[in-house]
Coordinates of C-alpha atoms and ligand atoms in Angstrom, one line a residue:
M21 CA 49.4 -69.3 -92.6
E22 CA 45.7 -69.0 -92.5
Q23 CA 43.8 -65.6 -92.6
Y24 CA 40.2 -65.2 -91.0
Q25 CA 38.2 -62.1 -91.3
G26 CA 36.0 -60.9 -88.5
K27 CA 34.2 -57.7 -87.2
T28 CA 36.7 -55.4 -85.3
I29 CA 36.0 -54.0 -81.9
F30 CA 39.0 -51.9 -81.2
N31 CA 41.6 -50.8 -83.5
K32 CA 44.8 -51.9 -82.2
I33 CA 47.1 -54.4 -83.2
A34 CA 48.6 -57.7 -81.3
I35 CA 50.9 -60.4 -82.0
G36 CA 51.3 -63.5 -79.6
K37 CA 50.2 -67.0 -78.9
V38 CA 46.9 -68.2 -78.5
F39 CA 45.5 -69.0 -75.2
F40 CA 41.9 -70.8 -75.5
Y41 CA 39.6 -69.4 -73.0
Q42 CA 37.8 -72.8 -70.9
K43 CA 34.3 -71.8 -70.8
K44 CA 32.9 -71.1 -66.9
E45 CA 30.9 -74.2 -67.3
T46 CA 33.3 -77.3 -67.0
Q47 CA 31.8 -80.3 -68.6
V48 CA 32.9 -83.1 -66.7
K49 CA 32.3 -86.9 -68.2
R50 CA 31.0 -89.9 -66.6
R51 CA 33.5 -92.6 -66.2
H52 CA 33.1 -96.3 -65.1
I53 CA 35.7 -97.3 -62.5
E54 CA 36.9 -100.5 -61.0
D55 CA 38.7 -99.7 -58.0
A56 CA 36.2 -97.1 -55.8
E57 CA 38.7 -97.2 -53.1
A58 CA 41.5 -96.3 -55.0
E59 CA 39.5 -93.5 -56.6
I60 CA 38.4 -92.5 -53.1
V61 CA 42.2 -92.0 -52.3
R62 CA 42.6 -89.9 -55.3
F63 CA 39.7 -87.8 -54.5
D64 CA 41.1 -87.2 -50.6
A65 CA 44.2 -86.2 -52.3
A66 CA 42.5 -83.7 -54.5
Q67 CA 40.7 -82.4 -51.8
K68 CA 43.9 -81.6 -49.5
T69 CA 45.2 -79.5 -52.5
A70 CA 42.6 -77.8 -53.2
L71 CA 42.3 -77.0 -49.3
A72 CA 45.7 -75.9 -49.2
Q73 CA 44.6 -73.7 -52.4
L74 CA 42.0 -72.1 -50.6
D75 CA 44.3 -71.4 -47.4
Q76 CA 46.7 -69.5 -50.0
I77 CA 43.8 -67.7 -51.6
Y78 CA 42.6 -66.9 -47.9
E79 CA 46.0 -65.3 -47.3
K80 CA 46.2 -63.4 -50.4
A81 CA 42.7 -61.8 -50.0
L82 CA 43.2 -61.0 -46.4
Q83 CA 46.3 -59.0 -47.5
E84 CA 44.9 -57.4 -50.5
V85 CA 40.7 -57.1 -49.8
G86 CA 40.7 -57.5 -45.9
A87 CA 39.2 -59.6 -43.6
D88 CA 35.6 -59.2 -44.6
N89 CA 36.1 -60.2 -48.4
A90 CA 38.5 -63.0 -47.3
A91 CA 35.9 -64.7 -45.2
V92 CA 34.2 -66.4 -48.3
F93 CA 37.4 -68.3 -48.5
A94 CA 37.1 -70.0 -45.0
V95 CA 33.7 -70.4 -45.8
H96 CA 34.6 -72.5 -48.9
K97 CA 36.9 -74.8 -46.9
M98 CA 34.3 -75.4 -44.2
M99 CA 32.0 -76.3 -47.5
M100 CA 34.6 -78.6 -48.9
E101 CA 35.0 -80.3 -45.7
D102 CA 31.3 -80.7 -44.9
E103 CA 30.3 -84.3 -43.7
D104 CA 27.3 -84.3 -46.3
Y105 CA 28.9 -83.1 -49.2
L106 CA 31.7 -85.7 -48.5
D107 CA 29.1 -88.4 -47.9
S108 CA 27.4 -87.9 -51.2
I109 CA 30.5 -88.1 -53.2
Y110 CA 32.0 -91.3 -51.5
N111 CA 28.5 -93.0 -51.7
M112 CA 28.6 -92.2 -55.5
I113 CA 31.9 -93.4 -56.1
R114 CA 31.3 -96.5 -54.2
R115 CA 28.0 -97.4 -55.1
E116 CA 28.0 -96.3 -58.6
L117 CA 31.6 -97.0 -59.5
I118 CA 32.2 -93.5 -61.0
N119 CA 35.0 -91.4 -61.6
A120 CA 35.6 -88.6 -58.9
E121 CA 35.3 -85.6 -61.1
Y122 CA 32.0 -86.9 -61.9
A123 CA 30.7 -87.5 -58.6
V124 CA 32.1 -84.0 -57.2
A125 CA 30.3 -82.3 -60.2
A126 CA 26.9 -84.1 -59.4
T127 CA 27.0 -83.7 -55.8
G128 CA 28.0 -80.0 -56.9
D129 CA 24.9 -79.4 -58.7
N130 CA 22.7 -81.3 -56.5
F131 CA 23.7 -79.4 -53.4
A132 CA 23.4 -76.1 -55.5
K133 CA 20.0 -76.7 -56.4
M134 CA 19.3 -77.2 -52.9
F135 CA 20.8 -74.2 -51.6
A136 CA 19.0 -72.4 -54.4
Q137 CA 15.3 -73.4 -53.4
M138 CA 15.8 -72.4 -49.6
D139 CA 13.8 -69.4 -48.9
D140 CA 16.3 -67.8 -46.8
A141 CA 18.5 -65.5 -48.7
Y142 CA 21.8 -66.1 -47.1
M143 CA 21.4 -70.2 -47.9
Q144 CA 20.4 -69.3 -51.7
A145 CA 23.6 -67.2 -52.0
R146 CA 25.5 -70.5 -50.9
A147 CA 24.4 -71.9 -53.9
A148 CA 27.3 -70.3 -56.0
D149 CA 29.6 -71.3 -53.3
V150 CA 29.2 -74.9 -53.4
R151 CA 29.5 -74.4 -57.1
D152 CA 33.0 -73.1 -56.7
I153 CA 34.3 -75.1 -54.7
S154 CA 32.9 -77.9 -56.5
E155 CA 34.8 -76.7 -59.6
R156 CA 37.9 -76.2 -58.2
L157 CA 37.7 -79.9 -56.7
V158 CA 37.3 -80.8 -60.6
A159 CA 39.9 -78.7 -61.8
V160 CA 42.3 -80.1 -59.2
L161 CA 41.2 -83.7 -60.0
S162 CA 41.6 -83.1 -63.8
G163 CA 44.7 -81.7 -63.4
S164 CA 43.7 -78.4 -65.4
G165 CA 43.9 -74.8 -64.9
T166 CA 41.0 -72.6 -65.6
I167 CA 41.5 -69.0 -67.0
A168 CA 40.1 -67.7 -63.7
G169 CA 43.0 -69.3 -62.1
T170 CA 45.6 -68.7 -64.6
L171 CA 44.6 -65.4 -65.9
A172 CA 42.6 -63.7 -63.0
G173 CA 44.7 -61.2 -61.5
S174 CA 44.7 -59.0 -58.3
Q175 CA 45.0 -55.9 -60.1
T176 CA 41.6 -55.0 -60.3
G177 CA 41.8 -54.4 -56.6
S178 CA 38.5 -56.0 -56.8
A179 CA 36.8 -58.0 -53.8
A180 CA 37.9 -61.5 -53.0
G181 CA 36.3 -63.1 -55.8
T182 CA 39.1 -62.4 -58.7
E183 CA 41.0 -66.0 -57.5
T184 CA 38.1 -68.1 -57.5
V185 CA 38.2 -71.1 -60.1
A186 CA 36.0 -69.6 -62.6
G187 CA 32.4 -70.1 -62.5
T188 CA 29.5 -71.6 -61.2
G189 CA 28.1 -73.9 -63.4
I190 CA 29.4 -77.2 -63.3
V191 CA 27.5 -79.2 -65.9
T192 CA 27.4 -83.2 -65.6
E193 CA 27.0 -84.5 -68.9
I194 CA 27.9 -88.0 -70.4
N195 CA 29.0 -87.4 -73.7
A196 CA 30.2 -84.0 -73.5
A197 CA 31.8 -81.9 -75.9
P198 CA 35.6 -81.6 -75.6
D199 CA 37.3 -79.2 -73.7
I200 CA 38.6 -76.5 -76.6
G201 CA 42.0 -77.0 -76.0
S202 CA 42.7 -74.7 -72.9
R203 CA 45.2 -77.3 -71.6
T204 CA 46.8 -77.6 -75.0
G205 CA 47.2 -73.7 -74.6
T206 CA 48.7 -73.7 -71.3
D207 CA 50.8 -76.6 -72.3
T208 CA 52.8 -74.5 -74.8
L209 CA 52.6 -71.3 -72.9
A210 CA 55.4 -69.9 -70.3
P211 CA 52.9 -69.0 -67.3
D212 CA 53.3 -65.6 -67.4
E213 CA 53.6 -65.0 -71.0
P214 CA 50.5 -62.5 -72.2
V215 CA 48.2 -64.3 -74.7
I216 CA 45.6 -63.7 -77.5
L217 CA 42.8 -64.9 -75.6
M218 CA 40.1 -66.8 -78.1
A219 CA 37.0 -67.9 -76.7
D220 CA 33.4 -68.8 -78.2
D221 CA 31.9 -65.9 -76.1
L222 CA 32.7 -63.8 -73.0
A223 CA 30.5 -62.4 -70.4
P224 CA 31.1 -59.1 -69.0
S225 CA 32.0 -60.7 -65.8
E226 CA 34.4 -63.0 -66.8
T227 CA 36.0 -60.3 -68.8
V228 CA 36.4 -58.1 -65.8
Q229 CA 37.9 -60.5 -63.7
M230 CA 40.9 -61.0 -66.2
D231 CA 44.4 -59.5 -65.5
K232 CA 44.9 -57.2 -68.3
S233 CA 48.5 -57.2 -68.4
R234 CA 48.2 -60.7 -69.4
I235 CA 45.9 -59.8 -72.5
L236 CA 47.2 -59.2 -75.7
A237 CA 44.0 -59.4 -77.4
F238 CA 40.5 -61.0 -77.7
V239 CA 39.0 -63.0 -80.3
T240 CA 35.8 -64.6 -79.6
R241 CA 33.2 -66.7 -82.1
R242 CA 30.4 -64.9 -81.0
G243 CA 29.3 -61.4 -79.3
S244 CA 28.1 -58.3 -81.0
S245 CA 30.4 -55.0 -81.2
N246 CA 27.6 -53.2 -79.1
S247 CA 27.7 -55.8 -76.0
H248 CA 29.4 -54.7 -72.8
T249 CA 32.3 -57.1 -73.3
A250 CA 33.1 -55.2 -76.5
I251 CA 33.0 -51.9 -74.5
L252 CA 35.3 -53.6 -71.8
A253 CA 37.7 -54.6 -74.6
R254 CA 37.8 -51.0 -75.5
S255 CA 38.1 -49.3 -72.2
M256 CA 40.9 -51.9 -71.6
N257 CA 42.8 -50.9 -74.7
I258 CA 43.1 -54.4 -75.8
P259 CA 42.3 -55.2 -79.7
A260 CA 39.6 -57.5 -80.3
V261 CA 37.9 -58.9 -83.1
I262 CA 34.4 -60.9 -83.0
G263 CA 32.8 -63.7 -85.5
I264 CA 35.8 -65.7 -85.8
D265 CA 35.5 -69.3 -86.4
I266 CA 37.9 -70.0 -83.9
R267 CA 39.7 -73.7 -83.9
E268 CA 40.7 -76.0 -81.2
E269 CA 44.3 -76.4 -83.1
W270 CA 45.4 -73.2 -82.8
A271 CA 46.2 -73.1 -79.2
G272 CA 49.6 -72.4 -78.5
K273 CA 50.2 -71.2 -82.2
T274 CA 51.6 -67.5 -82.8
A275 CA 48.8 -65.1 -84.0
I276 CA 48.3 -61.6 -85.2
V277 CA 44.9 -59.8 -84.5
D278 CA 44.7 -56.5 -86.7
G279 CA 41.9 -54.5 -84.8
Y280 CA 42.1 -52.0 -87.4
T281 CA 40.8 -54.7 -90.4
G282 CA 39.2 -57.3 -88.1
T283 CA 41.6 -60.0 -89.5
V284 CA 43.0 -62.7 -87.4
I285 CA 46.3 -64.5 -88.9
I286 CA 47.1 -67.9 -87.8
D287 CA 50.7 -69.0 -88.2
P288 CA 51.9 -65.9 -90.2
D289 CA 54.8 -66.4 -92.5
A290 CA 58.0 -64.4 -92.1
A291 CA 57.1 -61.5 -94.5
T292 CA 53.4 -61.2 -92.8
L293 CA 55.1 -61.0 -89.3
E294 CA 57.3 -58.2 -90.6
Q295 CA 54.7 -56.4 -92.4
M296 CA 52.4 -56.5 -89.1
S297 CA 55.4 -55.8 -86.9
A298 CA 55.8 -52.6 -89.2
K299 CA 52.2 -51.6 -88.8
M300 CA 52.2 -52.0 -85.0
S301 CA 55.2 -49.6 -84.8
D302 CA 53.3 -46.8 -86.9
D303 CA 50.5 -47.5 -84.8
E304 CA 52.5 -46.9 -81.7
R305 CA 54.0 -43.8 -83.6
R306 CA 50.7 -42.5 -83.9
Q307 CA 49.6 -42.9 -80.3
Q308 CA 53.1 -40.9 -79.3
L309 CA 52.2 -38.4 -81.6
L310 CA 48.6 -38.2 -79.7
K311 CA 50.5 -38.1 -76.7
E312 CA 51.6 -34.7 -77.6
L313 CA 47.9 -33.7 -76.9
R314 CA 48.3 -34.3 -73.5
G315 CA 48.1 -31.3 -71.2
K316 CA 46.4 -29.3 -74.4
E317 CA 42.7 -27.7 -74.3
T318 CA 39.7 -29.7 -75.8
I319 CA 38.7 -26.3 -77.7
T320 CA 38.0 -25.5 -81.2
R321 CA 39.8 -22.8 -83.1
S322 CA 36.9 -20.5 -82.3
G323 CA 37.1 -20.8 -78.6
R324 CA 34.4 -23.5 -78.1
K325 CA 35.6 -25.9 -74.9
I326 CA 34.2 -29.5 -74.8
H327 CA 34.8 -31.2 -71.7
L328 CA 36.3 -34.5 -72.5
Y329 CA 35.8 -36.9 -69.9
A330 CA 36.3 -40.8 -69.6
N331 CA 34.4 -44.0 -69.1
I332 CA 35.6 -46.7 -66.7
G333 CA 34.5 -49.6 -65.2
S334 CA 36.7 -49.9 -62.4
V335 CA 39.2 -48.3 -59.9
S336 CA 42.1 -49.4 -61.9
D337 CA 41.1 -47.9 -65.0
V338 CA 41.6 -44.4 -63.4
A339 CA 45.4 -45.1 -64.5
Q340 CA 44.3 -44.9 -68.1
V341 CA 42.5 -41.9 -67.7
L342 CA 45.1 -39.9 -66.4
E343 CA 47.5 -41.6 -68.9
N344 CA 45.5 -40.2 -71.6
D345 CA 44.7 -36.9 -70.1
G346 CA 41.0 -37.3 -69.4
E347 CA 39.7 -34.0 -68.0
G348 CA 37.4 -36.1 -65.6
I349 CA 35.3 -39.4 -65.4
G350 CA 32.0 -38.9 -67.4
L351 CA 30.8 -42.7 -66.8
F352 CA 32.2 -44.9 -63.9
R353 CA 30.0 -48.0 -64.6
S354 CA 29.6 -48.7 -61.2
E355 CA 28.1 -52.4 -61.6
F356 CA 31.6 -53.6 -62.7
L357 CA 32.0 -53.5 -59.1
Y358 CA 29.3 -55.6 -58.1
L359 CA 30.1 -57.7 -61.3
E360 CA 33.5 -58.4 -59.8
S361 CA 32.3 -59.6 -56.7
D362 CA 30.6 -62.8 -55.4
T363 CA 28.1 -60.9 -53.3
F364 CA 26.7 -57.6 -53.0
P365 CA 29.8 -55.3 -52.3
T366 CA 29.2 -53.8 -48.6
E367 CA 28.9 -50.2 -48.3
E368 CA 32.4 -49.8 -47.0
E369 CA 34.0 -51.7 -50.2
Q370 CA 32.0 -49.2 -52.4
F371 CA 33.2 -46.2 -50.4
K372 CA 36.7 -47.1 -50.9
A373 CA 36.3 -47.7 -54.3
Y374 CA 34.7 -44.6 -54.8
K375 CA 37.0 -42.4 -52.5
M376 CA 40.0 -43.8 -54.5
V377 CA 38.4 -42.9 -57.9
A378 CA 37.7 -39.4 -56.6
Q379 CA 41.0 -39.0 -54.7
N380 CA 43.0 -40.1 -57.6
M381 CA 41.3 -37.8 -60.0
A382 CA 42.4 -34.8 -57.7
G383 CA 39.1 -32.6 -57.9
K384 CA 38.2 -33.5 -61.7
K385 CA 34.7 -34.2 -62.0
V386 CA 33.8 -38.1 -61.3
I387 CA 30.3 -38.9 -62.6
V388 CA 29.3 -42.6 -61.0
R389 CA 26.5 -44.1 -62.6
T390 CA 24.3 -45.8 -60.0
L391 CA 23.9 -49.8 -60.1
D392 CA 22.6 -50.9 -64.3
I393 CA 22.7 -54.4 -63.4
G394 CA 20.5 -56.4 -65.5
A395 CA 20.0 -57.4 -69.2
D396 CA 23.8 -58.8 -69.9
K397 CA 25.4 -57.6 -66.8
Q398 CA 24.4 -60.6 -64.3
A399 CA 25.4 -61.2 -61.3
D400 CA 24.3 -64.8 -59.5
Y401 CA 23.8 -63.5 -56.1
F402 CA 21.2 -60.8 -57.6
H403 CA 18.8 -64.1 -58.3
L404 CA 17.6 -62.1 -61.2
E405 CA 14.8 -64.5 -63.1
K406 CA 15.3 -65.4 -66.7
E407 CA 13.3 -62.9 -68.7
D408 CA 12.0 -63.0 -72.2
N409 CA 13.2 -59.7 -73.0
P410 CA 15.9 -59.1 -70.5
A411 CA 16.8 -55.7 -72.2
M412 CA 13.7 -54.3 -71.8
G413 CA 13.1 -55.9 -68.1
Y414 CA 13.9 -55.8 -64.6
R415 CA 17.1 -54.0 -64.9
A416 CA 18.9 -50.9 -63.4
I417 CA 17.2 -48.0 -61.9
R418 CA 13.9 -50.3 -61.7
I419 CA 15.9 -52.7 -59.3
C420 CA 17.2 -50.2 -57.3
L421 CA 13.6 -48.4 -57.0
D422 CA 12.2 -52.1 -56.2
Q423 CA 15.2 -53.2 -54.0
Q424 CA 16.1 -49.9 -52.2
E425 CA 18.4 -51.5 -49.7
I426 CA 20.7 -52.2 -52.5
F427 CA 20.1 -48.8 -53.6
R428 CA 20.6 -47.0 -50.3
T429 CA 23.8 -48.6 -49.5
Q430 CA 25.2 -47.4 -52.8
L431 CA 24.0 -43.9 -52.2
R432 CA 25.8 -44.0 -48.7
A433 CA 29.1 -45.1 -50.2
L434 CA 28.7 -42.4 -53.0
L435 CA 27.8 -39.7 -50.7
R436 CA 30.7 -40.5 -48.3
A437 CA 33.1 -40.7 -50.8
S438 CA 31.9 -37.2 -52.2
A439 CA 34.0 -35.5 -49.0
F440 CA 36.9 -36.8 -50.9
G441 CA 36.9 -35.3 -54.4
N442 CA 34.2 -33.9 -57.1
I443 CA 31.5 -36.7 -57.2
S444 CA 28.5 -36.7 -59.7
I445 CA 25.6 -39.0 -59.1
M446 CA 24.1 -40.4 -62.2
F447 CA 20.8 -42.6 -62.8
P448 CA 20.5 -45.0 -65.7
M449 CA 17.7 -46.1 -67.7
I450 CA 15.1 -43.2 -66.7
I451 CA 11.6 -43.5 -68.6
S452 CA 9.8 -40.9 -66.3
V453 CA 10.2 -37.8 -64.1
Q454 CA 8.5 -39.7 -61.2
E455 CA 11.7 -41.7 -61.2
V456 CA 13.6 -39.1 -60.8
L457 CA 11.8 -37.8 -58.0
E458 CA 11.9 -40.7 -56.5
S459 CA 15.3 -41.1 -56.6
K460 CA 16.2 -37.9 -55.6
R461 CA 13.7 -38.6 -52.5
I462 CA 15.7 -41.7 -51.3
L463 CA 19.2 -39.6 -51.9
E464 CA 17.7 -37.0 -49.5
E465 CA 16.8 -39.5 -46.9
V466 CA 20.4 -41.2 -47.3
K467 CA 21.8 -37.6 -46.9
A468 CA 19.7 -36.9 -43.5
E469 CA 20.7 -39.9 -42.4
L470 CA 24.5 -39.4 -42.9
R471 CA 23.8 -35.8 -41.3
E472 CA 22.2 -37.3 -38.2
Q473 CA 25.3 -39.4 -38.0
D474 CA 27.5 -36.6 -38.3
I475 CA 29.2 -38.3 -41.5
P476 CA 30.2 -35.4 -43.8
Y477 CA 29.3 -35.3 -47.5
K478 CA 29.3 -32.7 -50.5
D479 CA 26.6 -31.6 -52.5
V480 CA 26.7 -33.5 -55.6
E481 CA 25.9 -32.9 -58.9
I482 CA 22.5 -34.9 -60.0
G483 CA 22.3 -36.4 -63.9
I484 CA 20.6 -39.0 -65.7
M485 CA 21.3 -41.2 -68.5
I486 CA 19.1 -40.5 -71.4
E487 CA 19.0 -43.8 -73.2
T488 CA 15.4 -44.5 -73.7
P489 CA 13.2 -42.8 -76.6
A490 CA 10.7 -42.0 -73.5
A491 CA 13.6 -40.1 -71.9
V492 CA 14.2 -38.1 -75.3
W493 CA 10.8 -37.1 -75.5
I494 CA 9.9 -36.0 -71.9
S495 CA 13.7 -34.4 -71.7
E496 CA 12.8 -30.4 -71.6
E497 CA 10.4 -31.6 -68.1
L498 CA 13.6 -34.0 -67.0
A499 CA 15.9 -31.2 -67.3
K500 CA 14.0 -29.3 -64.9
E501 CA 14.7 -32.0 -62.1
V502 CA 18.5 -32.6 -62.9
D503 CA 21.5 -31.0 -63.3
F504 CA 22.7 -32.7 -66.4
F505 CA 21.9 -35.3 -68.8
S506 CA 24.4 -38.1 -70.4
I507 CA 23.2 -39.3 -73.6
G508 CA 23.8 -43.1 -73.7
T509 CA 23.5 -43.9 -77.3
N510 CA 24.3 -47.5 -77.0
D511 CA 20.7 -48.1 -75.6
L512 CA 19.3 -45.3 -77.1
T513 CA 20.2 -46.9 -80.6
Q514 CA 19.0 -50.2 -79.5
Y515 CA 15.6 -48.7 -78.1
T516 CA 15.2 -46.3 -80.9
L517 CA 15.8 -48.9 -83.6
A518 CA 14.3 -51.8 -81.9
I519 CA 17.4 -53.5 -82.4
D520 CA 18.9 -55.9 -79.5
R521 CA 22.5 -54.5 -79.2
Q522 CA 23.7 -57.9 -78.3
N523 CA 22.4 -59.8 -81.1
P524 CA 25.2 -60.4 -83.8
K525 CA 23.1 -61.1 -86.5
L526 CA 21.7 -57.7 -86.1
D527 CA 25.0 -55.8 -86.0
S528 CA 25.1 -54.8 -89.4
I529 CA 21.7 -52.7 -89.0
Y530 CA 22.3 -51.6 -85.6
D531 CA 23.4 -47.8 -87.0
P532 CA 23.9 -45.2 -84.2
H533 CA 24.1 -42.8 -87.0
H534 CA 20.5 -43.4 -87.8
P535 CA 18.9 -40.2 -88.3
A536 CA 16.3 -41.0 -85.4
V537 CA 19.2 -41.2 -83.3
L538 CA 20.8 -38.1 -84.3
R539 CA 17.5 -36.2 -84.3
S540 CA 17.2 -37.3 -80.8
I541 CA 20.4 -36.4 -79.6
R542 CA 19.9 -33.0 -81.1
M543 CA 16.5 -32.5 -79.6
V544 CA 18.2 -33.6 -76.1
I545 CA 20.6 -31.2 -76.3
E546 CA 18.0 -28.7 -77.1
N547 CA 15.8 -29.6 -74.4
G548 CA 18.2 -30.0 -71.8
H549 CA 19.5 -26.3 -72.4
R550 CA 16.2 -25.0 -72.3
G551 CA 15.5 -26.7 -68.6
G552 CA 18.7 -25.6 -67.6
A553 CA 20.7 -28.6 -67.8
W554 CA 24.4 -29.5 -69.4
V555 CA 24.2 -32.4 -71.9
G556 CA 26.9 -35.3 -72.7
I557 CA 27.3 -38.1 -74.8
C558 CA 28.7 -41.1 -72.7
G559 CA 27.4 -44.0 -75.1
E560 CA 30.4 -45.2 -77.4
L561 CA 28.9 -42.7 -80.4
G562 CA 30.9 -40.1 -78.6
A563 CA 34.2 -41.4 -79.8
D564 CA 33.1 -41.5 -83.2
T565 CA 35.3 -38.9 -84.6
S566 CA 33.2 -38.7 -87.8
L567 CA 30.6 -37.0 -85.9
T568 CA 32.7 -34.9 -83.4
E569 CA 31.7 -31.8 -85.5
T570 CA 27.9 -32.5 -85.6
F571 CA 27.9 -32.9 -81.9
V572 CA 29.8 -29.5 -81.6
E573 CA 27.5 -27.8 -84.0
M574 CA 24.5 -29.5 -82.1
G575 CA 25.9 -27.5 -78.5
I576 CA 27.0 -30.6 -76.8
D577 CA 28.9 -29.6 -73.6
E578 CA 30.6 -33.1 -72.6
L579 CA 32.0 -36.0 -74.5
S580 CA 33.1 -39.4 -72.4
V581 CA 34.5 -41.7 -74.2
S582 CA 37.0 -44.9 -73.5
P583 CA 40.4 -43.5 -72.3
S584 CA 42.1 -44.6 -75.3
F585 CA 39.6 -42.2 -77.6
I586 CA 40.3 -38.9 -75.3
L587 CA 43.3 -38.0 -77.0
P588 CA 41.7 -38.6 -80.7
V589 CA 38.9 -36.7 -79.9
R590 CA 40.9 -33.8 -78.5
E591 CA 42.6 -34.0 -81.9
A592 CA 39.3 -34.1 -83.7
V593 CA 37.7 -30.8 -81.6
R594 CA 41.1 -28.9 -82.1
K595 CA 40.9 -29.3 -85.9
L596 CA 37.0 -27.7 -85.8
S597 CA 36.9 -24.3 -86.7
Ligands
PEP24 C1 24.7 -46.5 -73.1 O1 23.4 -47.3 -73.2 O2 25.0 -46.0 -74.2 C2 25.5 -46.7 -72.1 C3 26.5 -45.5 -71.9 O3 25.2 -47.3 -70.9 P1 25.8 -48.9 -71.4 O4 26.8 -49.0 -72.5 O5 26.6 -49.4 -69.9 O6 24.3 -49.9 -71.2
MG25 MG1 22.9 -48.1 -71.4

């Protein structure tokens, strides 16, 4: 038995087998071969298998996400049969006497670079596709399943991308580092067995594509507790620990992840296993007790009502909101729709997602935050340039006001969906009154367009995230322009303290309880009310029950938390006098 101490992300316990997540980047070794023709026969067989896989995926996608989304797999098939692409692979094998995996990876890289340099945006976007098909071929050739192939689910109800083989970046390296045991992991696991997933690090786009029902816990070497991956783990209700020096030889072994203490135990002895199973049962009992608060009001003993909403990242999260009796949705991070997809989600796709959330919430408030892409939330097809300071860079509302077509498509989808429920729209990363006015102006234009086309919509409440010190300081002016504020304490802490929320080295001083942050919250609530706006908190701090009393005393109107925190926060509010 070995025990390791990391940092906890989500308080829950899991016991299960370890599976190593193979990073998106498949490292392919260059090998010298003797018989080029035999290697070509091997490649041809792999191509046949990969084409058959694409046929299957196409069919599945057609049924689940419709013809538009499925079309990408037809394109993948065409690319995989493209003459130039195949010639390049054959030539490399014959001329350089190298293994097929390397020839595919190198060809994939070359073609992807070539596409990326083209002027036409459509062709540029093909770079990701060519990487994708190359990675699929490499996976077939090397006989290895990747996580996206084995753990990606159709559960998220996302666009066709969920079934793709992981990633777009094939790295061709001669002395590449060994694969960290994903095969060992898969070999010892039943195909559908839920697993404790271990990885060096996880990107939000990777996390979001995984089939939640197959993951018992996340354990990573890197990552910070304020990253979006951590937030996702919380909203997925999955125990998670970061900062563990994961080891290859753990693959397939039994492990315990104690999200209460941040401990990971490998190969537990019988006594520990028994003790932790008991702790897990206690935990489940407490969850059961909390369930008794379902259907009760979120109200203090003296009668102050707090609106207790939930944060979600995808349509499938709504189930958890309902299960935990969320009174509404205070933050739908719409960018996850974009991260789940390989191309810009169309107006129709977005409309369907927002409509489904609005309908499932049956008239309860659903606050959708417009696209907050950038910083740690990256999607290849946006082609965002690498920046020195991405957190302070080209992101969120800045992209939307700059690339207005993206913004208008989303606003059209949102307004159309508003006819089916109680949707509000919220703009992220606001720093000026000007940005709010401009966003509202565009929204009005989109409304006019819909009226002209006789497309129904409802008047929606408009709100903004208060997550920059600038917004705090001008909150009184901002309040006059909107119906509500939602304080994003994750970014507000980052920008107030000048601490990158992604930097694990700074985790210990990233302190949302810092007086500067708490005073900002107080100021925003007071200014919001003075200007006529109601004020909520949707950052992670909203779920911190040690501060519930403080927030209520400050006059907060709403708290929006991960679904699993709804009942604990309700319990905390109901205890207040
Ligand atoms: C925040 O910054 O507090 C917030 C809720 O937004 P996100 O975590 O998605 O940046
Ligand atoms: Mg934020």
